Coordinates of C-alpha atoms and ligand atoms in Angstrom, one line a residue:
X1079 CA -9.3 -172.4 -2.5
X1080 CA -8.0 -170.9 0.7
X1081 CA -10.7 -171.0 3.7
X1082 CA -11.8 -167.5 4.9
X1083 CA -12.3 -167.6 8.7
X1084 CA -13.5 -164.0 9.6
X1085 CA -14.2 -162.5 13.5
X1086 CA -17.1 -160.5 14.3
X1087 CA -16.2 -158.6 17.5
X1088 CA -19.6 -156.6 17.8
X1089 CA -19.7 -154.2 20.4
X1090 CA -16.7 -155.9 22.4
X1091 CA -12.8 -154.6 22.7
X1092 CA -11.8 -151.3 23.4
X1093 CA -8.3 -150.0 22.3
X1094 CA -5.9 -151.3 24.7
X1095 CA -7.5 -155.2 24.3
X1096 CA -7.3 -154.9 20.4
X1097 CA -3.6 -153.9 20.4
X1098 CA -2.7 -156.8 22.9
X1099 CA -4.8 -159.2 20.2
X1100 CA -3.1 -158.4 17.5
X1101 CA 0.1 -158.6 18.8
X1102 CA -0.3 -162.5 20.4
X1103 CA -2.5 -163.2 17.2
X1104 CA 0.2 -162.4 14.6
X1105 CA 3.0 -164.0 16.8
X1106 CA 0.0 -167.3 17.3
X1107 CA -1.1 -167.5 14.3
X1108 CA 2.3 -167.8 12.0
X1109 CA 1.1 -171.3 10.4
X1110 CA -2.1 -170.2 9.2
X1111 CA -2.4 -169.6 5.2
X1112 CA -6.4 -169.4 5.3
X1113 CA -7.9 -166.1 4.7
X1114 CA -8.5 -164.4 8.2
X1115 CA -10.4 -161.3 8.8
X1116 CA -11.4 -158.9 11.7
X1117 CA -14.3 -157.2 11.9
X1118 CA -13.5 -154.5 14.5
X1119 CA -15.7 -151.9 16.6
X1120 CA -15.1 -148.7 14.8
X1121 CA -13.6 -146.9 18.2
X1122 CA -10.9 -149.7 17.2
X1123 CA -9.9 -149.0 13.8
X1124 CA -6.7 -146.7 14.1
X1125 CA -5.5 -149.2 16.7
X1126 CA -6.2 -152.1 14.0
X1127 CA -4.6 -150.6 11.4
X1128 CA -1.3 -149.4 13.5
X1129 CA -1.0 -153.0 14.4
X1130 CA -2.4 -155.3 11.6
X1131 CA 0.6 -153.5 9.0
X1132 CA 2.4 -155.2 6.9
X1133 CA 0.4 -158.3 8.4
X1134 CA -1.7 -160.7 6.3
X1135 CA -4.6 -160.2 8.7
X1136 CA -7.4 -157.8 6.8
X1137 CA -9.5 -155.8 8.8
X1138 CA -13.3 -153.7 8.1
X1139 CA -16.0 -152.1 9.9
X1140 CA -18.9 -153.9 11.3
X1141 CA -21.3 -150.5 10.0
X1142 CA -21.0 -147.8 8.0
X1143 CA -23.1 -144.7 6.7
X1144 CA -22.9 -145.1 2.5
X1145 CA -22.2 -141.7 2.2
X1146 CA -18.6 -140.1 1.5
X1147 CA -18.9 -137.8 4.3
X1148 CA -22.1 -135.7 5.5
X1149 CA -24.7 -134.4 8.3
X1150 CA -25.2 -138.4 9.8
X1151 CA -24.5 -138.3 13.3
X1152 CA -23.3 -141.0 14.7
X1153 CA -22.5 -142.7 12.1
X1154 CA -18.9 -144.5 10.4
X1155 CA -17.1 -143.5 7.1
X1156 CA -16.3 -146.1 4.9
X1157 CA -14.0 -143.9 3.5
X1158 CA -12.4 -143.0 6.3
X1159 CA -11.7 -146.5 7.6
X1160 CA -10.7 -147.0 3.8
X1161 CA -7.6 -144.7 4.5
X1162 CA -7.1 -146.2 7.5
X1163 CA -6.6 -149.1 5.5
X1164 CA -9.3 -151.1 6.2
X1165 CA -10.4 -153.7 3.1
X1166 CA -13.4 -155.2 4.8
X1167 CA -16.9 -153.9 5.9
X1168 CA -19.9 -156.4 7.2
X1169 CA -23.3 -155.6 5.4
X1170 CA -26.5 -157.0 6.8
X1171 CA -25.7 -158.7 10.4
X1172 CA -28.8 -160.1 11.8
X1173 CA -28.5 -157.1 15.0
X1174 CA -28.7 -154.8 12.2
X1175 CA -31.5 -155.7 10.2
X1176 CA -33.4 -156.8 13.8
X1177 CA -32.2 -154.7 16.3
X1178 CA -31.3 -151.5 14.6
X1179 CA -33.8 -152.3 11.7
X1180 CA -32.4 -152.1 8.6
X1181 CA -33.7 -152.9 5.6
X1182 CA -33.3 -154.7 2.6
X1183 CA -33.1 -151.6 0.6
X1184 CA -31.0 -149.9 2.4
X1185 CA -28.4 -153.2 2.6
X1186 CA -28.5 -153.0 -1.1
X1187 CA -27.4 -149.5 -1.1
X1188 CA -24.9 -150.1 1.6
X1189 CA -23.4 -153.0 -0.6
X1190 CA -23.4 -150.8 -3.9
X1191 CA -21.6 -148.0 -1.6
X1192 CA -18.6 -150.2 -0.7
X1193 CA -18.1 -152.2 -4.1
X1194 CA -18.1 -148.6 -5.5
X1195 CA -15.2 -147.7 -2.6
X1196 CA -13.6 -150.8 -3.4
X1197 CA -14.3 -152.5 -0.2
X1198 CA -15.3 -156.3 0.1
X1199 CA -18.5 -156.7 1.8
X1200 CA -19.9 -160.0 3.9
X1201 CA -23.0 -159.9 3.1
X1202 CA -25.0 -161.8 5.7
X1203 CA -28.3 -163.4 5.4
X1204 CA -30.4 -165.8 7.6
X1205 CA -33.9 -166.8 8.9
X1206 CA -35.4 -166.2 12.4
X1207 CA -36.7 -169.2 14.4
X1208 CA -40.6 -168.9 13.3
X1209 CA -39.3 -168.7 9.8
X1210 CA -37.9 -172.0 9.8
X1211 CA -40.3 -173.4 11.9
X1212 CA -42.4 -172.4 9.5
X1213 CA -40.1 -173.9 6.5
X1214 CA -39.6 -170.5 5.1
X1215 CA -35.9 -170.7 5.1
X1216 CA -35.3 -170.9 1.4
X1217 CA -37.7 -168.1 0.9
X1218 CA -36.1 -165.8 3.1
X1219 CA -32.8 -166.1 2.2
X1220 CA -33.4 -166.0 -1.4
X1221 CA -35.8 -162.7 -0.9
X1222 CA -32.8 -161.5 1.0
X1223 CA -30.4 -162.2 -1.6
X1224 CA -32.7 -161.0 -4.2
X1225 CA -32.4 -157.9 -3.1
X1226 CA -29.6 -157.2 -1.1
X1227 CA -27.6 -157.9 -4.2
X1228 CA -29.9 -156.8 -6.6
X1229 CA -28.0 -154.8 -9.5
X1230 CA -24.7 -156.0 -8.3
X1231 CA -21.9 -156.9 -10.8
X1232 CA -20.3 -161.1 -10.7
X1233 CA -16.6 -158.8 -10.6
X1234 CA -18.0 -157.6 -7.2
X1235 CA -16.0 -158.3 -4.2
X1236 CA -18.6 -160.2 -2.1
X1237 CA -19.0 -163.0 0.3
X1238 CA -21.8 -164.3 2.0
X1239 CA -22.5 -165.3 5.1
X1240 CA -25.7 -167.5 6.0
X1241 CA -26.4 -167.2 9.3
X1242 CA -29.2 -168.3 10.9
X1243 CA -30.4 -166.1 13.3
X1244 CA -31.5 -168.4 15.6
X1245 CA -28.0 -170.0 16.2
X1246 CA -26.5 -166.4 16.4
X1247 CA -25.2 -166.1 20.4
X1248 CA -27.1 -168.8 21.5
X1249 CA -24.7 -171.7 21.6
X1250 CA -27.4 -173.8 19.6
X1251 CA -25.5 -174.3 15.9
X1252 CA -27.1 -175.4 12.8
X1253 CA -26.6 -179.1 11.9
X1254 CA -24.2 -180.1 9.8
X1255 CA -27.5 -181.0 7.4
X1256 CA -28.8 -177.7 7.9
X1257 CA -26.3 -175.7 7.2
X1258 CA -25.4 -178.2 3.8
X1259 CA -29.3 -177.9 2.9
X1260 CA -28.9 -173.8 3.0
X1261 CA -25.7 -173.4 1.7
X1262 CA -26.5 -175.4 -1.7
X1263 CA -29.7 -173.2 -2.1
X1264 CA -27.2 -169.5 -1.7
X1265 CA -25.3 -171.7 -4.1
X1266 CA -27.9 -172.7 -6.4
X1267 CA -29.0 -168.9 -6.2
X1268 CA -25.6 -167.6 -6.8
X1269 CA -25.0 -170.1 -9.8
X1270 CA -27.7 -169.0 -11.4
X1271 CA -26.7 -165.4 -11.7
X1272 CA -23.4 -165.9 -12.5
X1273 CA -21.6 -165.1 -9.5
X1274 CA -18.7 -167.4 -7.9
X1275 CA -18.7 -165.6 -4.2
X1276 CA -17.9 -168.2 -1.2
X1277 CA -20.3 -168.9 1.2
X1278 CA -19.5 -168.7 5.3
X1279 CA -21.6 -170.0 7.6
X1280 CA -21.8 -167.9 11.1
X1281 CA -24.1 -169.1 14.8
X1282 CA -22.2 -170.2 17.6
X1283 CA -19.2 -171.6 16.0
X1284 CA -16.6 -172.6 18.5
X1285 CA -13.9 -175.4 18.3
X1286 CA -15.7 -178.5 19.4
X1287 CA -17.9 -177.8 15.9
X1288 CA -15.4 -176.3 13.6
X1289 CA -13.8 -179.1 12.1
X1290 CA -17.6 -180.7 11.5
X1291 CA -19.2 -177.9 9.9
X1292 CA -16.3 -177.0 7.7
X1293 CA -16.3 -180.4 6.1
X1294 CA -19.6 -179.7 4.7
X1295 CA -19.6 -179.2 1.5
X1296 CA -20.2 -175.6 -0.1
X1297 CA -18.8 -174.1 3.5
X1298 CA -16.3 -172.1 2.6
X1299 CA -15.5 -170.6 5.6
X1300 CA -16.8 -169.1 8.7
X1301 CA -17.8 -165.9 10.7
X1302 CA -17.3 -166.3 14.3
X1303 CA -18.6 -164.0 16.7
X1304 CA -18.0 -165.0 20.2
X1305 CA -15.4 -167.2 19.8
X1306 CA -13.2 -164.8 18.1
X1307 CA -12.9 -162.9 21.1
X1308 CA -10.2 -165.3 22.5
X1309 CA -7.0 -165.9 20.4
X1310 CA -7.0 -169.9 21.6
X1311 CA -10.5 -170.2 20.5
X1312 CA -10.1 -168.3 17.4
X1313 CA -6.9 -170.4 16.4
X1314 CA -8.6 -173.6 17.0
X1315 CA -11.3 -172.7 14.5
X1316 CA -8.7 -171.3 12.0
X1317 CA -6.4 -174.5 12.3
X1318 CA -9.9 -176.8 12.9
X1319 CA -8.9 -178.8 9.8
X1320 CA -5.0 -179.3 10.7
X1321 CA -6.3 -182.1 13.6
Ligands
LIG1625 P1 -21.7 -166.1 17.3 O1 -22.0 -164.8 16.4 O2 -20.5 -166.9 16.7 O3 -21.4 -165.5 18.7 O4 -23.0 -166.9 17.3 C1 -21.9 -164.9 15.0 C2 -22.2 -163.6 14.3 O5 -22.9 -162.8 14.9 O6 -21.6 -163.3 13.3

């Protein structure tokens, strides 16, 4: 199976940097036959999609409203982006669900909304510090798979990333036993319901850990905030495995 190595820009990049990314990444990144993916700020997405064509490279939304179109200020369409020929949309980031407070309800809707639109969502899922202090991991990332993809079909376009939230933007990554430990538990979970979606594993991921982490086993990939922001950092992580 092909790696997925996807880039989680957050609230970085403005038009003018994305154009000039895209144009060194697809010249820089010829060898790679992994699957890569941008997640781009919205502001960013006709500039992603004039320059990602005819590439390989997919490209989503970090947020979106699930809603065709309507009275939501401020908020993205899905559909929109869709047209713009985006194929990708993030679902349940850590800064959403703790800093802009969504909920698990919601994320459910927000997942059923893009499978419906045809759009493959990265589901993300992780504990906070206390929580695993605590030993709740396995708890909270089954309560948030429970229902994040409660009702949702195994046909569904879906991957998930576990990331733990302490380990998001801090530099401090999960051991490679830590993140084997939680990734056989999503896969355990996953198993048991009959889906088959791959499993990325996202907190401070940079090069000098890539090639560790992705050996573990049921790591399917990765989704790199930070260090996606550089093309030779990105790279590294893509092509981690290659040396
Ligand atoms: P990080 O972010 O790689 O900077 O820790 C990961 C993420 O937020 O998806």
């Amino acid at each position: 199976m092909k790696r997925i190595f996807a880039a989680n820009w957050k609230m970085f990049k403005g038009p003018k940097e994305t154009r000039t990314f895209f144009e060194e990444w697809r010249k820089s990144a010829i060898g790679i036959l992994d699957s890569v993916q941008f997640f781009v700020p919205a502001l960013n997405a006709s500039v992603a999609s004039e320059a990602l064509l005819d590439s390989d490279f997919a490209w989503g939304l970090q947020n979106f409203y699930p809603e065709i179109e309507g009275a939501y200020t401020g908020e993205n369409s899905l559909a929109v982006a869709k047209s713009l020929g985006a194929r990708l949309a993030l679902v349940g980031h850590s800064e959403r669900r703790h800093v802009l407070g969504e909920k698990d309800e919601f994320l459910n809707r927000k997942i059923k909304f893009a499978c419906h639109q045809d759009i493959q969502v990265t589901f993300c899922i992780g504990e906070q510090l206390p929580e695993r202090e605590a030993k709740q991991t396995v708890q909270v990332i089954t309560q948030q798979l429970d229902a994040g993809l409660d009702g949702i079909e195994a046909t569904a376009k879906i991957q998930i990333a576990y990331e733990p939230v302490w380990a998001i933007g801090t530099g401090k990554t999960a051991t490679p036993e830590m993140v084997m430990q939680a990734h056989q538990e999503v896969r355990k979970w996953l198993n048991g319901r009959g889906y088959d979606f791959p499993i990325l594993y996202g907190g401070s991921v940079k090069p000098e850990n890539a090639k560790e982490l992705l050996a573990v086993p049921a790591v399917d990939g990765f989704l790199v905030g930070g260090a996606s922001l550089q093309i030779d950092s990105f790279l590294k992580i893509c092509s981690a495995m290659s040396h």
